[in-house]
Short mmCIF file of C-alpha atoms in Angstrom, two decimals:
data_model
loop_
_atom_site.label_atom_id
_atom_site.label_comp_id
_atom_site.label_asym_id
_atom_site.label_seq_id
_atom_site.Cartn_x
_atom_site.Cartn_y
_atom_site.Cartn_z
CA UNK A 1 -115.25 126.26 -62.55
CA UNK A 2 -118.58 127.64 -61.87
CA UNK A 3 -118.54 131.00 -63.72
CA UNK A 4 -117.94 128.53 -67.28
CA UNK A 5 -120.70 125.60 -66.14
CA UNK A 6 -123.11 128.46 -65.50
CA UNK A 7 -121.70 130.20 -69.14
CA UNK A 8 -122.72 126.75 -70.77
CA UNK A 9 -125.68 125.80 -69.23
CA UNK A 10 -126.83 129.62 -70.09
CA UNK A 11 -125.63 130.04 -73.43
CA UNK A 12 -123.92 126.75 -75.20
CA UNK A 13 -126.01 124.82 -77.86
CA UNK A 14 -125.99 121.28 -78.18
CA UNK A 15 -126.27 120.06 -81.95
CA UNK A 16 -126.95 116.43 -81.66
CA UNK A 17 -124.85 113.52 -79.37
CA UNK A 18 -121.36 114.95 -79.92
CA UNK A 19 -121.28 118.98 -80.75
CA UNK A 20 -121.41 121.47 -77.91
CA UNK A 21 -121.35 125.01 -79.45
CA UNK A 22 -119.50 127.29 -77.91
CA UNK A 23 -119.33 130.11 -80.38
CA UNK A 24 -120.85 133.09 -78.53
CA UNK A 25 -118.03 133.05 -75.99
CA UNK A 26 -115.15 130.90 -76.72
CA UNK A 27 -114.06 130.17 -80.11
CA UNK A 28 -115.96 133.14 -82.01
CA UNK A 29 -116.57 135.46 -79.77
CA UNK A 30 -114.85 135.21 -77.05
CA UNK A 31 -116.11 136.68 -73.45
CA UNK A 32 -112.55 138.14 -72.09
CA UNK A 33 -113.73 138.21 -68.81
CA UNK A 34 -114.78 134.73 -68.23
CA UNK A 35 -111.20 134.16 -70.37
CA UNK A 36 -109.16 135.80 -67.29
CA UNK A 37 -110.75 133.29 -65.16
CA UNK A 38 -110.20 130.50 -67.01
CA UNK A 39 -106.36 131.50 -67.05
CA UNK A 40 -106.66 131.86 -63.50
CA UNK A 41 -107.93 128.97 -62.93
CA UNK A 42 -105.92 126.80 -65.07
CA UNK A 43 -102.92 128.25 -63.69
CA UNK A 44 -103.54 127.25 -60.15
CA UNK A 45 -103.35 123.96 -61.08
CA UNK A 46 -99.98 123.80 -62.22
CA UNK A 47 -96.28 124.88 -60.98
CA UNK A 48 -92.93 125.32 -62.42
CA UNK A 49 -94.18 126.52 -66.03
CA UNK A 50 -91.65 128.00 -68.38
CA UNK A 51 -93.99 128.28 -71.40
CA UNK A 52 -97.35 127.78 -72.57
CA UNK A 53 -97.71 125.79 -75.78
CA UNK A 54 -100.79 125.55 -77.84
CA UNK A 55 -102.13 124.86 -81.82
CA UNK A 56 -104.13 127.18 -83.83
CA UNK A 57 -106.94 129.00 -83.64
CA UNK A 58 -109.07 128.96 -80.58
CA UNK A 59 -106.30 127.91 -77.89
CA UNK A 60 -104.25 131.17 -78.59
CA UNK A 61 -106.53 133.29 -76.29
CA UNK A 62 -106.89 130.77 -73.33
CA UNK A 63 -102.53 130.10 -73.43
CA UNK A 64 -102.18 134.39 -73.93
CA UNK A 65 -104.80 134.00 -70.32
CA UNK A 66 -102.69 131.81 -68.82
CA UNK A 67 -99.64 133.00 -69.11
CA UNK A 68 -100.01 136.34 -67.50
CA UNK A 69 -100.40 133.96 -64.48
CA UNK A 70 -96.90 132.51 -64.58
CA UNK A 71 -95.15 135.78 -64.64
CA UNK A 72 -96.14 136.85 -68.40
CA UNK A 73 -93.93 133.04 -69.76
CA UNK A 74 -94.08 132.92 -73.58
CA UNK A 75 -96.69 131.68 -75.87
CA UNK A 76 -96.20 129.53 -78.54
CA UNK A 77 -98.94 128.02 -80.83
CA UNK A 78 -98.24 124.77 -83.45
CA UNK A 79 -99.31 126.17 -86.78
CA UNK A 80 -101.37 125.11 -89.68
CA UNK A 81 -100.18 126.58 -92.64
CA UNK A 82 -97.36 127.84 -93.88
CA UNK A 83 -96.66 131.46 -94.86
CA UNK A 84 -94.25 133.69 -96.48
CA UNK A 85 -91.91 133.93 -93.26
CA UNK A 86 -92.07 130.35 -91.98
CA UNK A 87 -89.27 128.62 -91.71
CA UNK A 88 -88.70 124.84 -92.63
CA UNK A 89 -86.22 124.26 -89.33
CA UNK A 90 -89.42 123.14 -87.60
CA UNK A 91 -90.91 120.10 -85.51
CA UNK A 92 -94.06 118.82 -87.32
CA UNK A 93 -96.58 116.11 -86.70
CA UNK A 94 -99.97 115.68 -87.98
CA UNK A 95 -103.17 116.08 -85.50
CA UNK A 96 -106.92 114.73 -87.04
CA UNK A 97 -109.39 117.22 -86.32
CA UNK A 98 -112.76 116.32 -85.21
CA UNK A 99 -115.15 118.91 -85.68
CA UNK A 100 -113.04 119.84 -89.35
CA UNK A 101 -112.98 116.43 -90.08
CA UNK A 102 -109.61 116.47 -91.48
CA UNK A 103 -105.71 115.34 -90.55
CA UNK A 104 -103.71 118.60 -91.35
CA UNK A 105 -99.51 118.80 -90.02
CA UNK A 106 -99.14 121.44 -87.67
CA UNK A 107 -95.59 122.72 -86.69
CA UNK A 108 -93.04 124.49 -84.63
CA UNK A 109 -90.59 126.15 -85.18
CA UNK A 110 -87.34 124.60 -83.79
CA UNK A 111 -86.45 127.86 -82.08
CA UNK A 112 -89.12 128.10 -79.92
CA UNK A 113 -88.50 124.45 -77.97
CA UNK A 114 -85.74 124.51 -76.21
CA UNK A 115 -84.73 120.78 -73.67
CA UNK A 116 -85.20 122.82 -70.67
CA UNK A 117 -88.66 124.35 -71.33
CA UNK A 118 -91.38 123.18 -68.93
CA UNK A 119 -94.71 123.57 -71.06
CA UNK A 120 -97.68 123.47 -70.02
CA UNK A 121 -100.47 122.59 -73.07
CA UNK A 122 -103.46 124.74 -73.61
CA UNK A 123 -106.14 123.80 -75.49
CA UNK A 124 -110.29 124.80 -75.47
CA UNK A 125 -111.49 121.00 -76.11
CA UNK A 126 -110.14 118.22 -75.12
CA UNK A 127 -112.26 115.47 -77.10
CA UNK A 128 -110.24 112.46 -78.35
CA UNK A 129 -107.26 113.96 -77.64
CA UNK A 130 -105.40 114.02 -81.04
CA UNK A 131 -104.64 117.66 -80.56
CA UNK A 132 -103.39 117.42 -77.15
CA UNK A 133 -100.97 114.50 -78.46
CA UNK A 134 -99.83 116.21 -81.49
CA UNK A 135 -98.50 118.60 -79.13
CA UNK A 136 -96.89 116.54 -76.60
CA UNK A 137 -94.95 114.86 -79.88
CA UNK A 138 -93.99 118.92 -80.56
CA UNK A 139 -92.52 119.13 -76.79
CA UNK A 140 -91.08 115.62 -76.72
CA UNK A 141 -89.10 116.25 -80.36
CA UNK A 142 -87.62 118.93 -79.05
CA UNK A 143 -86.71 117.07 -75.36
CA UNK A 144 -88.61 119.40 -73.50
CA UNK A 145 -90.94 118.52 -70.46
CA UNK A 146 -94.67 118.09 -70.83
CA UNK A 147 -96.23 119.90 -67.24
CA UNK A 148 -99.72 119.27 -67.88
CA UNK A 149 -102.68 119.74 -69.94
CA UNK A 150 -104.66 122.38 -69.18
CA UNK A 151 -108.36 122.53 -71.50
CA UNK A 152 -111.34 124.50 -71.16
CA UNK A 153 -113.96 122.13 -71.68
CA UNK A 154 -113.42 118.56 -71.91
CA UNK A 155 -115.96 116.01 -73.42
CA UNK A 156 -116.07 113.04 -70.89
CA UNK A 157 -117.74 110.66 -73.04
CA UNK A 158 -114.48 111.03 -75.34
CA UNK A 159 -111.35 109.37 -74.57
CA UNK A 160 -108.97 112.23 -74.83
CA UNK A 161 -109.18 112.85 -71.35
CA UNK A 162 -108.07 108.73 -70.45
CA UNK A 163 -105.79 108.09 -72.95
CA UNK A 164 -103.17 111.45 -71.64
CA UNK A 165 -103.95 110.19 -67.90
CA UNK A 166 -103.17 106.62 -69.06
CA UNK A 167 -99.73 108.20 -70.64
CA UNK A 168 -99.11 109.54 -67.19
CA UNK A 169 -100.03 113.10 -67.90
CA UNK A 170 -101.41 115.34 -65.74
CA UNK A 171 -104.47 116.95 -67.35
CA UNK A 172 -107.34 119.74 -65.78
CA UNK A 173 -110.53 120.54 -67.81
CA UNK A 174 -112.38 123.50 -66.08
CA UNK A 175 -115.61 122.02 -67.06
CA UNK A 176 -116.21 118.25 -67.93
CA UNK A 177 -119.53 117.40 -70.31
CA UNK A 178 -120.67 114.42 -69.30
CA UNK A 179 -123.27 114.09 -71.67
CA UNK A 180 -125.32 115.86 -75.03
CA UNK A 181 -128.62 114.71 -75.62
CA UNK A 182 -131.83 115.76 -76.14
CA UNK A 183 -130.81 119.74 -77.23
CA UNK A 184 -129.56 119.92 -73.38
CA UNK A 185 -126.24 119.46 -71.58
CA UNK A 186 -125.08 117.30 -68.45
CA UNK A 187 -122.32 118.67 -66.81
CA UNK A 188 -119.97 117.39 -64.18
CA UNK B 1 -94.21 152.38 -78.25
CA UNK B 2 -90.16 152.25 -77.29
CA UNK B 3 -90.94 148.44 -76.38
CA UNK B 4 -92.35 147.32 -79.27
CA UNK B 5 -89.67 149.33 -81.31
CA UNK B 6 -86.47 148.21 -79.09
CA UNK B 7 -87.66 144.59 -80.00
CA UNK B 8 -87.86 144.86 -83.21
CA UNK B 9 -84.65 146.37 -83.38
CA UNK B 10 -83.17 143.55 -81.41
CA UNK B 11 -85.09 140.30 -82.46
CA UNK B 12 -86.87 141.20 -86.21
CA UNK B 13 -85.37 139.38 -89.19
CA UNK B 14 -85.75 141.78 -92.30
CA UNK B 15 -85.81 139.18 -95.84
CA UNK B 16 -85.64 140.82 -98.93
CA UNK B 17 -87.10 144.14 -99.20
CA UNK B 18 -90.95 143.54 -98.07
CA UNK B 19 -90.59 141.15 -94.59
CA UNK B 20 -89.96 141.47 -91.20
CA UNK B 21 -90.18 138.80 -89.51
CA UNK B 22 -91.43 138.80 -85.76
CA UNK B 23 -92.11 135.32 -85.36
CA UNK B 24 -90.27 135.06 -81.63
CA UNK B 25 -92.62 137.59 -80.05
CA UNK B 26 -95.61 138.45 -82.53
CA UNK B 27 -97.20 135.74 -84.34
CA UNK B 28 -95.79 132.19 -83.33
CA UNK B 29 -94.08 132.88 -80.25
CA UNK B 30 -95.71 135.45 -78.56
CA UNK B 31 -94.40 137.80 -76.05
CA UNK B 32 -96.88 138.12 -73.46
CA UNK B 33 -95.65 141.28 -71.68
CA UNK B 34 -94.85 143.19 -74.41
CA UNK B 35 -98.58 142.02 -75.66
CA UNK B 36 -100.14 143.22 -72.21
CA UNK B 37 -98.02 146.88 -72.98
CA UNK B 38 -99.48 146.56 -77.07
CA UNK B 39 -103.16 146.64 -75.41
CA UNK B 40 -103.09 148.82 -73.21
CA UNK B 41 -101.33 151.39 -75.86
CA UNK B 42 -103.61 150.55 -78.83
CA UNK B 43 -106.09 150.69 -76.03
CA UNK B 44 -105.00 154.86 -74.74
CA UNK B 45 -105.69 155.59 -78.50
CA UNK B 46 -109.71 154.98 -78.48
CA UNK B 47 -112.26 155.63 -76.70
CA UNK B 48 -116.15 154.56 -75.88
CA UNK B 49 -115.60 151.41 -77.81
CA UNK B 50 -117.70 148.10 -77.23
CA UNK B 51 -116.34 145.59 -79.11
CA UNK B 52 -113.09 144.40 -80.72
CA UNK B 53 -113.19 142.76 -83.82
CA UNK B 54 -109.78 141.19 -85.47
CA UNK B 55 -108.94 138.08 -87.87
CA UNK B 56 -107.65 134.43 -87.37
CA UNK B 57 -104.55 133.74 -86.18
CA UNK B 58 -102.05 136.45 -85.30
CA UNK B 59 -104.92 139.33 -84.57
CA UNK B 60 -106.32 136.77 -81.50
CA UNK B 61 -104.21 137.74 -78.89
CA UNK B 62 -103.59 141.08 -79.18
CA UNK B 63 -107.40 141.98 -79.96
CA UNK B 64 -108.01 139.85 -76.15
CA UNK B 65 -105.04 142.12 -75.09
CA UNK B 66 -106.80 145.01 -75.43
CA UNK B 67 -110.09 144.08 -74.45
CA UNK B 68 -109.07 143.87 -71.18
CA UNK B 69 -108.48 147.93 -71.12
CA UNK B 70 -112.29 148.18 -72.46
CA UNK B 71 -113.40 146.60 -69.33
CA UNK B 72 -113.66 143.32 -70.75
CA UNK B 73 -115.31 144.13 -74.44
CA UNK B 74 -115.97 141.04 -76.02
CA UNK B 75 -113.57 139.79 -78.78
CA UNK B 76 -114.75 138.63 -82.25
CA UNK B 77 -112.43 136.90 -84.66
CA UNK B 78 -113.82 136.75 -88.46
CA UNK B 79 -112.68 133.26 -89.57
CA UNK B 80 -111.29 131.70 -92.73
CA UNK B 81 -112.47 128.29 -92.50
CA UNK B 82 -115.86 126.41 -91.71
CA UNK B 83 -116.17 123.52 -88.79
CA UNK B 84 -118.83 121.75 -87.85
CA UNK B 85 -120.04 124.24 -85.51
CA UNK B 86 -120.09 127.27 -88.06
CA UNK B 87 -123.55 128.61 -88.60
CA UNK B 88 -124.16 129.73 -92.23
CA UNK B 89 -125.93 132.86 -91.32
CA UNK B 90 -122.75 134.97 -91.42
CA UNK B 91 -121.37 138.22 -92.57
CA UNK B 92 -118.96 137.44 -95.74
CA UNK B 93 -116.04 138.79 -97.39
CA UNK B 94 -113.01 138.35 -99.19
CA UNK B 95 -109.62 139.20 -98.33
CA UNK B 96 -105.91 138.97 -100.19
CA UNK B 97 -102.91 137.92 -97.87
CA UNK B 98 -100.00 139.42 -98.47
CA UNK B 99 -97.73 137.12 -96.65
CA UNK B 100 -99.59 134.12 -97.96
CA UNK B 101 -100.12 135.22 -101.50
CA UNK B 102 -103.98 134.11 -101.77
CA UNK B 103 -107.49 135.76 -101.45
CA UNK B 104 -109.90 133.70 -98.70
CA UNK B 105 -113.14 134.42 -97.49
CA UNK B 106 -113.61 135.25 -93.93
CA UNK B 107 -116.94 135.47 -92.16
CA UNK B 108 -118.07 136.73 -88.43
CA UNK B 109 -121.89 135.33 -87.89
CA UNK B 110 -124.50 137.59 -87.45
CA UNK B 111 -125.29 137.34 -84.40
CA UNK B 112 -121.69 138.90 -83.28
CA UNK B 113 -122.52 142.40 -85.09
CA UNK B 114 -124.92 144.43 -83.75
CA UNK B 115 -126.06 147.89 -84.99
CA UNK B 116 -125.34 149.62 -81.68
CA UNK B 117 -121.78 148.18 -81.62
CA UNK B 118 -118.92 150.84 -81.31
CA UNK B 119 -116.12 148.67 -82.90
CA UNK B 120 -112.01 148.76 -82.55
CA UNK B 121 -110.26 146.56 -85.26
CA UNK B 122 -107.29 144.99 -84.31
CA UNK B 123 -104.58 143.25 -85.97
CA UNK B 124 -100.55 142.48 -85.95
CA UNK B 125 -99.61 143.83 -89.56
CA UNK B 126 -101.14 146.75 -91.43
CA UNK B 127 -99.42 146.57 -94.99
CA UNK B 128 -101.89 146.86 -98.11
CA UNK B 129 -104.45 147.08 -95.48
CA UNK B 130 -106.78 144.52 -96.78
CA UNK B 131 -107.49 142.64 -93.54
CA UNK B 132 -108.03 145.69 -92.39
CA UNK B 133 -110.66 146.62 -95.70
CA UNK B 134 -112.11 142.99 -95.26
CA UNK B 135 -113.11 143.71 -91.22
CA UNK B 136 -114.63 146.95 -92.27
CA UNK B 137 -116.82 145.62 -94.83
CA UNK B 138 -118.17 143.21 -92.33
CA UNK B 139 -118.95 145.55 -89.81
CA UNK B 140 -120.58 147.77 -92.52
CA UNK B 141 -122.78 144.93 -93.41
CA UNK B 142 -124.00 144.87 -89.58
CA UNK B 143 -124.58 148.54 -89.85
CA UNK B 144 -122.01 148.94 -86.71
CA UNK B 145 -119.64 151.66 -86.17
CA UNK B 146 -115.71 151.42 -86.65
CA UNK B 147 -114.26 153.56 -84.01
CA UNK B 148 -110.80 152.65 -85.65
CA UNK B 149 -108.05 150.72 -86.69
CA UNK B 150 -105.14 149.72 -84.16
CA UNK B 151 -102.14 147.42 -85.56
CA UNK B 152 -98.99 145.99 -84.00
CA UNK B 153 -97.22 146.98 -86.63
CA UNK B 154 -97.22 149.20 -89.87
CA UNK B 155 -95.30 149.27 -93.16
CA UNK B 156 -95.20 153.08 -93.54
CA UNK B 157 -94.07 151.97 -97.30
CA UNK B 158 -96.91 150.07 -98.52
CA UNK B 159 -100.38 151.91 -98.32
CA UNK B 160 -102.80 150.05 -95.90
CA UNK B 161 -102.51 153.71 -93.47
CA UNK B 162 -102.97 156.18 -95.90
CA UNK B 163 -106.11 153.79 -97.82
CA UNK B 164 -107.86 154.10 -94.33
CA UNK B 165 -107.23 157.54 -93.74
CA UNK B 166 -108.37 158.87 -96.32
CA UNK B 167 -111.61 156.54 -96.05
CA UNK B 168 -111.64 159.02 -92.77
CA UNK B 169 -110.48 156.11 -90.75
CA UNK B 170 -108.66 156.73 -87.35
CA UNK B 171 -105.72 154.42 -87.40
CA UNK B 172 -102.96 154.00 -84.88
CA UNK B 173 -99.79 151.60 -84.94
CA UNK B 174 -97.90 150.21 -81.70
CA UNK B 175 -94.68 150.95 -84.65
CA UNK B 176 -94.23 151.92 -88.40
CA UNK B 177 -91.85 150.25 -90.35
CA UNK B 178 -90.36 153.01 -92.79
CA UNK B 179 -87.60 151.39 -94.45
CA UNK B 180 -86.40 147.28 -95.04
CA UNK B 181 -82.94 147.53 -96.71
CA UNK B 182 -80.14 144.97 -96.29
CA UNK B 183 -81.08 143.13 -93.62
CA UNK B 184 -81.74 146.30 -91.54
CA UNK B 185 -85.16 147.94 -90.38
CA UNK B 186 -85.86 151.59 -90.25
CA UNK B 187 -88.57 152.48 -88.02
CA UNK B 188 -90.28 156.02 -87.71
#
C-alpha cells in the first residue's frame, strides 16, 4: 500500500534492529486519512465478514476503519484490564507483548462471540504473532470462524507472519519491513 | 441524538445507582454506525478545529469518528502506559477513573501539541469530568487552544458539565444521563 510505505519511509524512526516507530501517525497520533485507506485496503482483501475483532489500544482505530467497509459490522476489541462494568462471563487468554515486554490476559466478553460470527482480526503489528494468536484462541473459544488477519505493518524478519500462514490462516500486512538497520528502513 | 438515546434505552444495563453500562455498542463492542452518526453530531457542534485529542481506550474510536468531519484532523490519544517506543519528552498529568477507582498518569509527547493547534476533546463518558480536566491540562501545557469538549455520553447527576462550564468550557454530549434508579435510565 503505497500511501503507508511512502508514510514510513517519510516519517517512521528506526530505534535499533527491531523497533520501527510509528508514533506520529499510527499508534499516537494517528493520521485519519491514511487510516481510511488502510481500512480500505484491508477490506478488499477479505469477504464474508460479520465482525471485526481486535485487542487494545492501537488496533481499535484500524478495526473502527475497516468496518465501515463491510457495511458498518461490529467492533469488538480483547481487553486488558478490568473495570467497574466488566463482566467475569468472558473468554480470556494471555498474549506476551513485545514492545511492553510483558504477558498480560486479555478478554472477551462471552456476549460478543457468537458460533456463527465470521471475524476478521485487526491488528497494527504483526511481529511474532502472540497477539494475533491470543485472538484467534478468543474466536475459536467461542466456535466462531477466523476470516483472516488483516495488520498494518508487519515485521518480516519476525515469525508472526509464518507461524498464522503455517496454521492455515489467511493473513494481509499493508506494508511488510523487511529489514531495520542502520537508523533506515527496507521495505517490501 | 434520538440514536444514541433509543439505544441506550434498548441495550444499556443500569447497576446500582452510578453505572450504565454500554459495553455492546460503546466501549467493548462497538457500534460502528451509530459511531459514524456520534461524529458527525459531536462534529455539527464545533467549528475551525485542527486537532482531536481524547484518552486510551474507549475515547479512540469515536475521537477517529469525528475526525473524519474535520477533513481528516489528526487524532491524538494521551496514554496511560509506557512501551518501548514512548519518548520521554511528553506532556504529563494525572487523572482519577471513576469506573476503575485509581489515579494514572497519562502523557501525549510534545511533539503532538502545537501552539497553533485549535483542539476538540473527545471522549465516551463525561461524569466527574476528570479525563476531561486531565486532557485540558495537557493541552494548556502546549499553550494550544481547547475549542471544546464533546462526549458520548453525560451523567447530568455527577458534575464533570457544569466543572467545565463554568471553567468557560463549551461542552456538548451525543446524550445526558439524568437519572439511574432501579434498573431504569432517565435521559434528558
Amino acid at each position: 500500500m503505497d500511501l503507508l510505505k511512502e508514510k514510513i519511509k517519510e516519517s517512521g524512526k528506526v530505534i535499533g534492529s527491531n523497533i520501527l516507530k510509528v508514533d506520529s501517525f499510527i499508534n499516537h497520533q494517528i493520521d485519519t486519512k491514511l487510516l481510511d485507506e488502510i481500512g480500505r485496503f484491508i477490506a478488499s482483501k477479505f469477504q464474508n465478514v460479520t465482525k471485526i475483532v481486535t485487542i487494545e489500544t492501537s488496533g481499535i482505530a484500524f478495526a473502527c476503519a475497516v468496518a465501515r467497509y463491510y457495511d458498518f459490522a461490529p467492533v469488538v476489541f480483547a481487553k486488558k484490564t478490568k473495570s467497574a462494568t466488566t463482566s467475569n462471563d468472558v473468554y480470556e487468554t494471555s498474549v506476551y507483548s513485545f514492545t511492553k515486554k510483558q504477558t498480560f490476559n486479555v478478554s472477551i466478553d462471552k456476549r460478543f462471540l457468537n458460533d456463527y460470527d465470521r471475524i476478521l482480526i485487526i491488528d497494527d503489528f504483526l511481529a511474532d504473532g502472540n497477539a494475533a494468536l491470543g485472538l484467534i484462541d478468543l474466536v475459536n473459544q467461542a466456535k466462531a470462524s477466523v476470516v483472516g488477519i488483516g495488520v498494518v505493518i508487519e515485521k518480516g524478519f519476525q515469525p508472526g507472519h509464518q507461524k498464522l500462514v503455517d496454521l492455515g490462516y489467511h493473513v494481509e500486512a499493508c506494508a511488510t519491513v523487511l529489514k531495520l538497520e542502520n537508523g533506515s528502513v527496507t521495505l517490501k
